[in-house]
Coordinates of C-alpha atoms and ligand atoms in Angstrom, one line a residue:
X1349 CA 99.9 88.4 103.5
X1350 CA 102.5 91.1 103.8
X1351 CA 102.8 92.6 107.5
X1352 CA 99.9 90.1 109.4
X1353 CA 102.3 87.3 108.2
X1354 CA 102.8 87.3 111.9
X1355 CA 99.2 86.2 112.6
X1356 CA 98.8 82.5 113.3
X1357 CA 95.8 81.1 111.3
X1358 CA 94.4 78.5 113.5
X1359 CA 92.7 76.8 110.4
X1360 CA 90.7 74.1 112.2
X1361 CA 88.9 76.7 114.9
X1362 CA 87.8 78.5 111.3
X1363 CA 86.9 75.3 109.5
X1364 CA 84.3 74.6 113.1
X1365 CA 83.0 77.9 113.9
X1366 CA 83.2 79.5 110.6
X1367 CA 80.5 78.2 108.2
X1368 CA 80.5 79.3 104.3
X1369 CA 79.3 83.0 104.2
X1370 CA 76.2 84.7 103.0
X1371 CA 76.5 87.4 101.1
X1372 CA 74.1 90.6 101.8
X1373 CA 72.3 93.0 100.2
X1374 CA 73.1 96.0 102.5
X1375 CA 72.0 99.6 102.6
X1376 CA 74.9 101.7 102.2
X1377 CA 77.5 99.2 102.4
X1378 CA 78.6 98.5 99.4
X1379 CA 81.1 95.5 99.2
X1380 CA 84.4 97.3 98.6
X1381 CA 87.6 95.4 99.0
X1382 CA 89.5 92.4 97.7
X1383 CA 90.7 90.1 100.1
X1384 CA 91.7 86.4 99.5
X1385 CA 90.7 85.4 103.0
X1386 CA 87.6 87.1 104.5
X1387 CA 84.2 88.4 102.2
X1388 CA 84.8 92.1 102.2
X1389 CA 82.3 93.5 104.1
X1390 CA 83.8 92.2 107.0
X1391 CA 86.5 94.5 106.4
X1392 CA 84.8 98.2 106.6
X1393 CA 82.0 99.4 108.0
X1394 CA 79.2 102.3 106.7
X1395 CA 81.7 105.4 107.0
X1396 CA 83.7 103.8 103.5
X1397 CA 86.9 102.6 106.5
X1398 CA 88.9 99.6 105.2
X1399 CA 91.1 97.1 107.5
X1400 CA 92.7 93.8 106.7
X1401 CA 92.4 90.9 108.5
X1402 CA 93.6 87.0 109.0
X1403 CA 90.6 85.6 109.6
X1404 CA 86.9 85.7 110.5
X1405 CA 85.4 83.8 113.3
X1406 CA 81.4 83.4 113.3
X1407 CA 80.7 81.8 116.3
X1408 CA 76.6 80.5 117.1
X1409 CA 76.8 80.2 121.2
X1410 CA 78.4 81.5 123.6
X1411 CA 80.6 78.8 124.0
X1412 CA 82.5 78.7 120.7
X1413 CA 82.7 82.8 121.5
X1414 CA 84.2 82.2 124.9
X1415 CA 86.7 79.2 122.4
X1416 CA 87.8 81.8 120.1
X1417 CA 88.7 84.3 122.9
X1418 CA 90.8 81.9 124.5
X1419 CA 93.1 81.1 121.2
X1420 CA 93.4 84.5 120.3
X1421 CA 94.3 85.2 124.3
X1422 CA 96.9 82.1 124.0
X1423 CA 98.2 83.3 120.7
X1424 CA 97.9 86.9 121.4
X1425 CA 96.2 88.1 118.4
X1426 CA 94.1 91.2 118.1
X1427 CA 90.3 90.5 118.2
X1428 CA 87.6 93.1 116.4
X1429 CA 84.3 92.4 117.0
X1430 CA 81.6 93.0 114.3
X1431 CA 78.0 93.5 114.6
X1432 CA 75.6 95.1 111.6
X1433 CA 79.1 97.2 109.9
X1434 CA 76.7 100.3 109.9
X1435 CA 79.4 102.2 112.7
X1436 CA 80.4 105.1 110.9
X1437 CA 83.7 105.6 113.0
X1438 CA 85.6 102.3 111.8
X1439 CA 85.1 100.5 115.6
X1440 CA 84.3 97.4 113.8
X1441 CA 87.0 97.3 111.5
X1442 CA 90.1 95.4 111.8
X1443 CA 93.4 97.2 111.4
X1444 CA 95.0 93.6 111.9
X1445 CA 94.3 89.7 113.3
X1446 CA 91.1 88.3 113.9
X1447 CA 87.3 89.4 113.5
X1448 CA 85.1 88.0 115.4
X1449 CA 81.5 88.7 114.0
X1450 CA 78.3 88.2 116.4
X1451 CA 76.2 88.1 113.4
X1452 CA 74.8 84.5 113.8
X1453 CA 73.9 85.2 117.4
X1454 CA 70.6 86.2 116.7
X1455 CA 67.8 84.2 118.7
X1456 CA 65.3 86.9 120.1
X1457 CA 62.3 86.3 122.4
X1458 CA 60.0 88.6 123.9
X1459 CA 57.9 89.2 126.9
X1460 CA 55.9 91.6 128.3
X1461 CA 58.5 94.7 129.5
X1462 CA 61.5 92.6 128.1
X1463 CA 63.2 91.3 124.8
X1464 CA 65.8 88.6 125.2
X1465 CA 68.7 89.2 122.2
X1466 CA 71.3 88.1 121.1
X1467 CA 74.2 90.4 120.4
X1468 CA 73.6 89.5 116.7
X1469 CA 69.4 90.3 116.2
X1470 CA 69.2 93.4 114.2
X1471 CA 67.3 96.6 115.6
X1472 CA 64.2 96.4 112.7
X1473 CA 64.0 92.7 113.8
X1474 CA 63.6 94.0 117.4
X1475 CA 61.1 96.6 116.5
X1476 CA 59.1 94.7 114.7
X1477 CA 58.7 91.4 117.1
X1478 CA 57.9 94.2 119.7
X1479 CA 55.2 96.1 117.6
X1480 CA 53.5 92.7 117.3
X1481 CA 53.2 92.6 121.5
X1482 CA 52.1 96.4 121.6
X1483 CA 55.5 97.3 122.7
X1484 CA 58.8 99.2 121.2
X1485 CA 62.2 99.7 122.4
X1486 CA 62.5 103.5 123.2
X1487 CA 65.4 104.3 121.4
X1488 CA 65.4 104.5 117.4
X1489 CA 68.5 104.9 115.9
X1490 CA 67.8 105.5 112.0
X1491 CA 69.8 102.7 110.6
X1492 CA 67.8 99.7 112.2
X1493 CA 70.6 97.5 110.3
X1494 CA 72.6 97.9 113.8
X1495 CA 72.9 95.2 116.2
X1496 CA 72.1 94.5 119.3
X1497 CA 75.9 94.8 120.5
X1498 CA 77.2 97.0 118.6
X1499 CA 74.3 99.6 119.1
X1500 CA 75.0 98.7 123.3
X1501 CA 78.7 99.6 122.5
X1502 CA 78.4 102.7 120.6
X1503 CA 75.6 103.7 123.6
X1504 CA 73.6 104.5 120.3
X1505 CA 70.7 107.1 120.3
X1506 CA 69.1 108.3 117.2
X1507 CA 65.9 110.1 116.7
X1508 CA 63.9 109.6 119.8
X1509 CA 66.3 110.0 122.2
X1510 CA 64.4 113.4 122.6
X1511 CA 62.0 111.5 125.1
X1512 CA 63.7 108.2 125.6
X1513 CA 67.4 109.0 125.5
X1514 CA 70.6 106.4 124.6
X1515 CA 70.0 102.8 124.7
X1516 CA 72.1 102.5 127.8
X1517 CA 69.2 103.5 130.0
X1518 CA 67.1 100.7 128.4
X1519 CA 69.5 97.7 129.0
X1520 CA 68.4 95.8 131.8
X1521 CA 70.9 92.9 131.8
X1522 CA 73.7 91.6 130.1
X1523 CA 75.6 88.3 129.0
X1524 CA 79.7 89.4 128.4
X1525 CA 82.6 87.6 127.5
X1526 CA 85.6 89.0 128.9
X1527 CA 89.6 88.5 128.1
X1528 CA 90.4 86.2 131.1
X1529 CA 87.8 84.0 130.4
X1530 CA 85.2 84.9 132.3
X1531 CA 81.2 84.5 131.2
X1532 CA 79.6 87.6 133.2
X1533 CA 75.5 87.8 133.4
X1534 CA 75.4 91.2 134.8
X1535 CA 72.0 93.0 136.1
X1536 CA 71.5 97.3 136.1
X1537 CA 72.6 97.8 139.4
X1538 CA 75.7 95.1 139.5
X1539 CA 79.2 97.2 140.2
X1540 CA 82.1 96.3 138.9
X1541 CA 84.6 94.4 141.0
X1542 CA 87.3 96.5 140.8
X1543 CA 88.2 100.5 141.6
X1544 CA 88.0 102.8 139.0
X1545 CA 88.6 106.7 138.9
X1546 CA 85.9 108.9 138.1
X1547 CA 85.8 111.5 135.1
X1548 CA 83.4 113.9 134.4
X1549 CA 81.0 113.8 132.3
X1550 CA 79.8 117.0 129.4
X1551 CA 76.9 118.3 130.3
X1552 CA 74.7 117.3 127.0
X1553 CA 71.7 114.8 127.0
X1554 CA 74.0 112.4 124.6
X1555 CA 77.7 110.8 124.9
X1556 CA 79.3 108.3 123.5
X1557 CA 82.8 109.2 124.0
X1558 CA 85.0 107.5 126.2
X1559 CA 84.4 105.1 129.4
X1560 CA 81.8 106.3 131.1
X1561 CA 83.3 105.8 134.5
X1562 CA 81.5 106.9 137.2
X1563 CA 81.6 106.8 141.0
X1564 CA 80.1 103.2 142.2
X1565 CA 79.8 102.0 138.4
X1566 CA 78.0 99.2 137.6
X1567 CA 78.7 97.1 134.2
X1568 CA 75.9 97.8 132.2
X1569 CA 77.2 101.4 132.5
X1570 CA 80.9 100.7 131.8
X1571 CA 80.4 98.3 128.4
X1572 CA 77.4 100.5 127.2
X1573 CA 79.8 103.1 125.1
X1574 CA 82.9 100.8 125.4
X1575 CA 83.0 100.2 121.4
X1576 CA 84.5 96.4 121.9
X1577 CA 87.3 96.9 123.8
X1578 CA 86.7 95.6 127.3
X1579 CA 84.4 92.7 126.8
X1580 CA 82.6 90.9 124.2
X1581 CA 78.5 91.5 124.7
X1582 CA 76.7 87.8 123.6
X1583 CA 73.0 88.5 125.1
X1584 CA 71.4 91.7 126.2
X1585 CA 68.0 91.9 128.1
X1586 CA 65.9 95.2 127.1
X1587 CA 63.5 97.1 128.2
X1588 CA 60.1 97.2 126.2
X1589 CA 57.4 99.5 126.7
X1590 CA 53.7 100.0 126.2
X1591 CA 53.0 101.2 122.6
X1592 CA 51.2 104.7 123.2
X1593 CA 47.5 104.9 123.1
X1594 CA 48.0 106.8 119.7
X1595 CA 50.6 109.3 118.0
X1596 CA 51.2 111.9 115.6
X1597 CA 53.7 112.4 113.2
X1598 CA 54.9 115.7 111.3
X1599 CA 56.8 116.8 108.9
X1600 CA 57.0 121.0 109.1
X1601 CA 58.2 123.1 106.5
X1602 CA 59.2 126.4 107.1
X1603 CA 59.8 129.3 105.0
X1604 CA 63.1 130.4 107.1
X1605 CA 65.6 128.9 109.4
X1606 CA 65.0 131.2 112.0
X1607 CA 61.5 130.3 111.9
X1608 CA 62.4 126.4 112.5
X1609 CA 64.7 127.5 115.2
X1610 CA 62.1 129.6 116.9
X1611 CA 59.7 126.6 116.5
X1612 CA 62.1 124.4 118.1
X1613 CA 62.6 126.3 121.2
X1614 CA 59.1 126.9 121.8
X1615 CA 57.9 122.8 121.1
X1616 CA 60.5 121.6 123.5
X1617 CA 58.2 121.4 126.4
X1618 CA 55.0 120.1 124.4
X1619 CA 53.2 117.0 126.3
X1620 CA 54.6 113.8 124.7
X1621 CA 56.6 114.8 122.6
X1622 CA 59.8 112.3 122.0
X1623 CA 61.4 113.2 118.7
X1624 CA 62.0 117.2 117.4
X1625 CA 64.8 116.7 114.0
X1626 CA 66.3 119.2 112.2
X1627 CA 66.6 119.5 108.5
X1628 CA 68.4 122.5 106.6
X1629 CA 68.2 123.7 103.3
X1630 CA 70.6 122.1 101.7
X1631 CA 69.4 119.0 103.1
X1632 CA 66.2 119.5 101.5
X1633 CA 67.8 120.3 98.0
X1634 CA 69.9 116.9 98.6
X1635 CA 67.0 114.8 98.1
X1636 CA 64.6 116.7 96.0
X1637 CA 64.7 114.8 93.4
X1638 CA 63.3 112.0 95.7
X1639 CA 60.7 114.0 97.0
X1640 CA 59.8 116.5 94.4
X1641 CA 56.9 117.0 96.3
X1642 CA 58.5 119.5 99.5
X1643 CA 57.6 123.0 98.9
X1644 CA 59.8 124.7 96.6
X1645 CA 60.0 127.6 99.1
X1646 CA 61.0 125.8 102.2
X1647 CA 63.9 126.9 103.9
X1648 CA 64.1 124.3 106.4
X1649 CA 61.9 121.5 108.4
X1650 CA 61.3 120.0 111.5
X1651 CA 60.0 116.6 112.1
X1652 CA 58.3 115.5 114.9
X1653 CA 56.8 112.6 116.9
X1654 CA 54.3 112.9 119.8
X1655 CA 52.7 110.2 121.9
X1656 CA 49.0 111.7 122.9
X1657 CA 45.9 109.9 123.6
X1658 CA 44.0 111.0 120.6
X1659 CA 45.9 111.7 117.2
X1660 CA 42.5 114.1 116.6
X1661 CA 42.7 116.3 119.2
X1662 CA 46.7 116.5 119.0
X1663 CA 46.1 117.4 115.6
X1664 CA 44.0 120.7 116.3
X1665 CA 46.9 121.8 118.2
X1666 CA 49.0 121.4 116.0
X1667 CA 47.4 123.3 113.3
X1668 CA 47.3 126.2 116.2
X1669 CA 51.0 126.1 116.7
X1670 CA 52.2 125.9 113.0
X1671 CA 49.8 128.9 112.4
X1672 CA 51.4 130.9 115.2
X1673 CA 55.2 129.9 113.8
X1674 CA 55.0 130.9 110.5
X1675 CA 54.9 127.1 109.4
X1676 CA 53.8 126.7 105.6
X1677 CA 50.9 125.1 105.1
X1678 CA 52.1 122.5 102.6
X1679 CA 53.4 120.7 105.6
X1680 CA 52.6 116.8 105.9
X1681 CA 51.4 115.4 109.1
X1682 CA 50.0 111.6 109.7
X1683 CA 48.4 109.4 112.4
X1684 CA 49.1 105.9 111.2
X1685 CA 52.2 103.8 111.2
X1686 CA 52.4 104.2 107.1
X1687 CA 52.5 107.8 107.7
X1688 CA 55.6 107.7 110.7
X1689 CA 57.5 104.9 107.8
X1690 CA 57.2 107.4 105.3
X1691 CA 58.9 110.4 107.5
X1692 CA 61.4 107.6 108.4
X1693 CA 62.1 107.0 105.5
X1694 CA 62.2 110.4 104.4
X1695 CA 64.9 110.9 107.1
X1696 CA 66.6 108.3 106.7
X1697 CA 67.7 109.2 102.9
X1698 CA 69.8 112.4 103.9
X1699 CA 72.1 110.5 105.7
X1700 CA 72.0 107.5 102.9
X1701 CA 72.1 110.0 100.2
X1702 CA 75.0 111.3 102.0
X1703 CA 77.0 108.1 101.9
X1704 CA 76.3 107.2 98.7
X1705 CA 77.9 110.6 97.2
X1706 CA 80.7 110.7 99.3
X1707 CA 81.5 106.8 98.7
X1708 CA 80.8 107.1 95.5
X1709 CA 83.6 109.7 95.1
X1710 CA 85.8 107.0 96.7
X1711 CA 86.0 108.7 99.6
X1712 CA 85.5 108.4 103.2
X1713 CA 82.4 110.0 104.8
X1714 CA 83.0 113.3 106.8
X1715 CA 80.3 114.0 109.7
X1716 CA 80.3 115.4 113.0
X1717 CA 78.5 114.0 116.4
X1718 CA 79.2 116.6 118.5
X1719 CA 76.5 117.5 121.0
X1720 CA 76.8 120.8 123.5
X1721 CA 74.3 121.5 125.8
X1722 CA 70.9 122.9 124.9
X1723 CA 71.3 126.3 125.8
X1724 CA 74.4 126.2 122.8
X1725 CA 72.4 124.6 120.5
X1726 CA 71.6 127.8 118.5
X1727 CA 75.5 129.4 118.8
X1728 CA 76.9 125.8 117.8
X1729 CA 74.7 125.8 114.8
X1730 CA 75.4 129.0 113.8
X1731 CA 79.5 128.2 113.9
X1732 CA 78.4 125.1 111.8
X1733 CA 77.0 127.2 109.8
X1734 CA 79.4 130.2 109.2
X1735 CA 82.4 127.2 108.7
X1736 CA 80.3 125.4 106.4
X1737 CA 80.0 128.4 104.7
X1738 CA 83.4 129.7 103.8
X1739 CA 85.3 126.5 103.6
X1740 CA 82.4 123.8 102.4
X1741 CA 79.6 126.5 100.3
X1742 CA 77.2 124.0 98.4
X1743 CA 79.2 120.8 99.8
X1744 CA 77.3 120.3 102.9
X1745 CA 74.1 119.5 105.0
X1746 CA 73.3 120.1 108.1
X1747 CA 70.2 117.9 109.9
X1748 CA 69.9 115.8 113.0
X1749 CA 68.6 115.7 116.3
X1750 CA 68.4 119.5 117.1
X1751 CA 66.0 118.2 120.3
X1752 CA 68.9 117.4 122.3
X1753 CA 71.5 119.6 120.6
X1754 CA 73.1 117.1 118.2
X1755 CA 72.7 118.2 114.6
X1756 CA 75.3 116.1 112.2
X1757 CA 77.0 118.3 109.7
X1758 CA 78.1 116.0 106.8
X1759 CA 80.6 117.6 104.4
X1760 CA 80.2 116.4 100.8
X1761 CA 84.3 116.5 99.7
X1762 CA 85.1 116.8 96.2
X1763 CA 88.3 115.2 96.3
X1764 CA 91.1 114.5 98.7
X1765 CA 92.5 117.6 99.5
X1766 CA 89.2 118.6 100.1
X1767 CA 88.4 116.2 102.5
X1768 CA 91.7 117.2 104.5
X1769 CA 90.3 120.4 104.7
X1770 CA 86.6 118.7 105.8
X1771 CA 88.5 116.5 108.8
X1772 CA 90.6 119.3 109.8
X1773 CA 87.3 121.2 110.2
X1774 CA 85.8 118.6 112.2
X1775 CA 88.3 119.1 114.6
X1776 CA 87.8 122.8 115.0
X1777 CA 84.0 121.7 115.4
X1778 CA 85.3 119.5 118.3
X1779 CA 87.1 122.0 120.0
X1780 CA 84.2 124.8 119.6
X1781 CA 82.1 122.0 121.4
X1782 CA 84.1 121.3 124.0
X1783 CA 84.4 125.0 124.9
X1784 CA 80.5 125.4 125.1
X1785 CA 80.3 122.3 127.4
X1786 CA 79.9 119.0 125.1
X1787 CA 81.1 116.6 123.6
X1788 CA 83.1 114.9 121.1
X1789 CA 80.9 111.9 120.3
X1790 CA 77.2 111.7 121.1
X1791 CA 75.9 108.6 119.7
X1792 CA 78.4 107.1 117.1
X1793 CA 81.3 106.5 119.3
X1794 CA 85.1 107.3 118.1
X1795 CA 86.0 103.9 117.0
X1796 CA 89.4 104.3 114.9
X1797 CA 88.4 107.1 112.8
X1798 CA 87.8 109.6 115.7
X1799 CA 89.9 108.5 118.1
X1800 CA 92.1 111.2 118.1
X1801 CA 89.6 113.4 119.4
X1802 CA 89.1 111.8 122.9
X1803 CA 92.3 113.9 124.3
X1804 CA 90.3 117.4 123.1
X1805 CA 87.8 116.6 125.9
X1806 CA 89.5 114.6 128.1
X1807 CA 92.6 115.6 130.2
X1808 CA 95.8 113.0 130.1
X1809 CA 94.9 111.8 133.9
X1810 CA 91.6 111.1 133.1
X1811 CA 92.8 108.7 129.6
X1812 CA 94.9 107.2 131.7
X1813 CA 91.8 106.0 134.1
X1814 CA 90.0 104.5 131.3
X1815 CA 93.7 103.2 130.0
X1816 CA 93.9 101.3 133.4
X1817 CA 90.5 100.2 132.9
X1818 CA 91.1 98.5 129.6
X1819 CA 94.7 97.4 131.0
X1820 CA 92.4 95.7 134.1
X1821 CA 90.3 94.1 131.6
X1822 CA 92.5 93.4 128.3
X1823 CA 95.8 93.1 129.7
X1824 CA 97.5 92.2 126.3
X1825 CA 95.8 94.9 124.4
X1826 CA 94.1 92.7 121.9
X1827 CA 90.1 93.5 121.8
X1828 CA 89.2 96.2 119.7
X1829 CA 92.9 97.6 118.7
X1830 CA 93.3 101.1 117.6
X1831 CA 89.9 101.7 118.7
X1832 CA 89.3 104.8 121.3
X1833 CA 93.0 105.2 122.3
X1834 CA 94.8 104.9 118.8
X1835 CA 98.6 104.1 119.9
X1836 CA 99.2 101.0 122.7
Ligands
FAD2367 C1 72.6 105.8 107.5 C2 73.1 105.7 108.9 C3 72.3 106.3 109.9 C4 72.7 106.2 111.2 N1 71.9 106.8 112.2 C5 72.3 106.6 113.5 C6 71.4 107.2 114.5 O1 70.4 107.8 114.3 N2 71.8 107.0 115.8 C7 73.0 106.3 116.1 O2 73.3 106.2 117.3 N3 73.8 105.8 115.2 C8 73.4 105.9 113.9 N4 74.3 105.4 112.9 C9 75.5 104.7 113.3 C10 75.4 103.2 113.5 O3 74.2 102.7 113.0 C11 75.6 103.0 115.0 O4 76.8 103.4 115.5 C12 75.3 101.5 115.5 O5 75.2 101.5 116.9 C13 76.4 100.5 115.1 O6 75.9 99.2 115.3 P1 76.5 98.0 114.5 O7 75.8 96.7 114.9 O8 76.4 98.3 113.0 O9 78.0 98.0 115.0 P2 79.3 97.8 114.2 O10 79.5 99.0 113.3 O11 79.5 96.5 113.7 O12 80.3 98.1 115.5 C14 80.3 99.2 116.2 C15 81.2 99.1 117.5 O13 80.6 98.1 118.4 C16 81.5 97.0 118.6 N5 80.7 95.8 118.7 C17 79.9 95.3 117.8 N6 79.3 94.2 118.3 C18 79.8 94.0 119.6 C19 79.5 93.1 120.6 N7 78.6 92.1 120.4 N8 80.2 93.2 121.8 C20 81.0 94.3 122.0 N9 81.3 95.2 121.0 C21 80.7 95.1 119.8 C22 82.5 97.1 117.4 O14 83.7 96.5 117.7 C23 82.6 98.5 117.1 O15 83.5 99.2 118.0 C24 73.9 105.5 111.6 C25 74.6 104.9 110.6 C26 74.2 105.0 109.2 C27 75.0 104.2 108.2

């Protein structure tokens, strides 16, 4: 057991709340490591990060949650909490003691304007229940294998955060856990019972970086974007709404970039419209061989999604506006939901595609989450680009959600020098973002991997405020170690 040898094992509490382990089949998460004690993909998460543990906890109630918190509080041990392992910034991953996985936590009920879920129900579960009711849960974030807590504590966006932004505007209460025992049910609009210090916030449509502490904060606000280290989330209550009357989905080749960038700054302001994605070249060339069918002369796309009261007479418009940008006229557009699972889909495999390269190389994955404001978005793209360029040429794509200026550049490392030279580049990104206004972390938090990017956007005063918010609220340190602040 080497250096956790330290870490009491509390056998019985496992043998209760602990039953024998499936094992799953899961996108992009390949089962990695050997441990004797815990199945291995407890032990990393999407991004190809490995920790090492004592012991897994899977607790079914609240209850046995609010149990295991108190051992690991009596025996100070470090607790990692673990929803759907798709975090691609190792916030889920133990560097040491106990995970606690919500994973059996996964009753879900639904009523008009609300679902009821626990921490552990898995986004596709979610919008599928609500499709069934006429309803959907404004943000998408692609990988629907996320949970309900850890998407809440990553403040996760994805895709149509365009119209609907991050899930923390759609969380309308919440049942937490915290480290002195406390079970909170907390409503939007509940402040916290304690004095905080503000910080400001980047001025981008996305972030996920940091506490978001705010003057007269309520709770919702302060765990969304937490990452698991201030309270343990068992229930959340979210906001449905109305499925639109009908809507229109596109997939829009162009036969330059600069033609899919001008597109994209003219299509911002079109009625309805709640998803505008970016894919570039070599994106396209990445998963050719999946869809042989994308024009051979495209030079980039742009997909989009628009809510409109007749998918007919939306159409006609569109066919005006990809005339007047140049778009080619192989491009794919569709009405029904086939059609929109089909461009998800499509989407959806750069970033697998991605993963499976880089993993398969043995090798972590390298992407960025920056976002700057809107008015960057072109100049931060074109520093992307011109990096990408000279230190990455033919190793990287670039695609993402150019709608709210948040493209992810994934590098595709040959071997581990190379990827040196990929993370180092990731911070110059960082800093390049920070000086046009964003931020470090728009949707996929910091976790461990990224944690030493907070201090590039944040002064030392204003760490120390979210320090003393975590000291207020963990006093011994033990939830979510290493995560956001990596030395204690
Ligand atoms: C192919 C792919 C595509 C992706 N696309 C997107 C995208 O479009 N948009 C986006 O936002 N993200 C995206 N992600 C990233 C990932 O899906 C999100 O970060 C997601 O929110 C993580 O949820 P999870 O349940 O898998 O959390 P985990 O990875 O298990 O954990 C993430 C963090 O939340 C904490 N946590 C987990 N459960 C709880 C809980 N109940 N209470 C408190 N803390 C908890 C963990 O400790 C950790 O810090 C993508 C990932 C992949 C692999």
């Amino acid at each position: 057991m080497g250096k956790h040898q330290h870490v009491p094992s509390n056998a019985a509490l496992v043998a209760r709340l602990t039953p024998p382990l499936q094992r799953y089949n899961r996108i992009g998460n390949p089962l990695v490591l050997a441990s004797p004690f815990i199945a291995d993909e407890y032990l990393s998460d999407a991004s190809g990060f490995h920790g090492s543990a004592s012991q897994l906890f899977r607790p079914a109630n609240v209850d046995e949650v609010h149990e295991i918190v108190k051992a690991a509080v009596d025996s100070k041990t470090p607790l990692t909490l673990s929803g759907g392992r798709t975090g691609l910034t190792g916030g889920c991953v133990p560097r040491d003691g106990w995970i606690l996985s919500l994973d059996r936590m996964n009753q879900l009920s639904l009523e008009p304007a609300v679902a009821h879920a626990g921490a552990g129900v898995l986004l596709h579960e979610i919008h599928r229940e609500a499709a069934t009711t006429g309803q959907f849960l404004g943000p998408d974030p692609t990988e629907t294998w996320a949970s309900v807590g850890g998407a809440i504590n990553c403040n996760a966006s994805g895709s149509r955060s365009f119209r609907y932004g991050a899930l923390r505007r759609h969380i309308l209460g919440l049942e937490i856990v915290l480290m002195d025992g406390r079970v909170l049910h907390v409503r939007r609009g509940d402040k916290v019972d304690f004095p905080v210090t503000p910080v400001p916030l980047p001025a981008t449509t996305k972030h996920s970086a940091g506490y978001y502490l705010r003057p007269d904060l309520d709770w919702i606000d302060l765990i969304a974007s937490s990452e698991g280290t201030l309270g343990i989330v068992t229930r959340a209550d979210l906001q449905l709404l109305p499925a639109p009357a009908a809507l229109l989905a596109g997939l829009v080749f162009f036969p330059s970039d600069a033609l899919a960038l001008r597109a994209v700054r003219a299509w911002r302001p079109v009625a309805g419209l709640r998803m505008i994605e970016y894919v570039d070249k070599p994106s396209l060339e990445l998963i050719h061989a999946r869809y042989p069918d994308i024009p051979a002369d495209a030079e980039a796309a742009v997909l989009i999604e628009q809510e409109c009261e007749a998918s007919d007479d939306a159409a006609d418009e569109w066919l005006a506006r990809l005339e007047e940008h140049g778009a080619l006229e192989t491009s794919w557009f569709g009405a029904g939901a086939r059609d929109r699972e089909r461009f998800r889909v499509f989407r959806h495999a750069l970033p697998e595609e991605v993963h499976r390269i880089v993993r398969g190389r043995g090798l972590q994955t390298i992407g960025s989450d920056f976002a700057v404001p809107i008015a960057h978005n072109e100049t931060m793209l074109a520093f992307y680009r011109e990096q990408c360029e000279q230190h990455f040429h033919g190793n990287y794509v670039i695609f993402g959600h150019i709608g709210d200026a948040h493209v992810h550049v994934n590098l595709l490392p040959l071997n581990k020098a190379h990827a040196q030279t990929g993370r180092d580049l990731m911070v110059t990104f960082a800093k390049r973002a920070v000086e046009l206004g964003g931020t470090v972390g728009a949707e996929h938090g910091l976790g461990k991997r990224k944690a030493h990017l907070l201090p590039l956007l944040y002064s030392a005063e204003q760490i120390e405020a979210m320090r003393a918010v975590k000291r207020r609220l963990d006093p011994e340190w033990l939830l979510g170690r290493g995560t956001l602040f990596p030395a204690i």
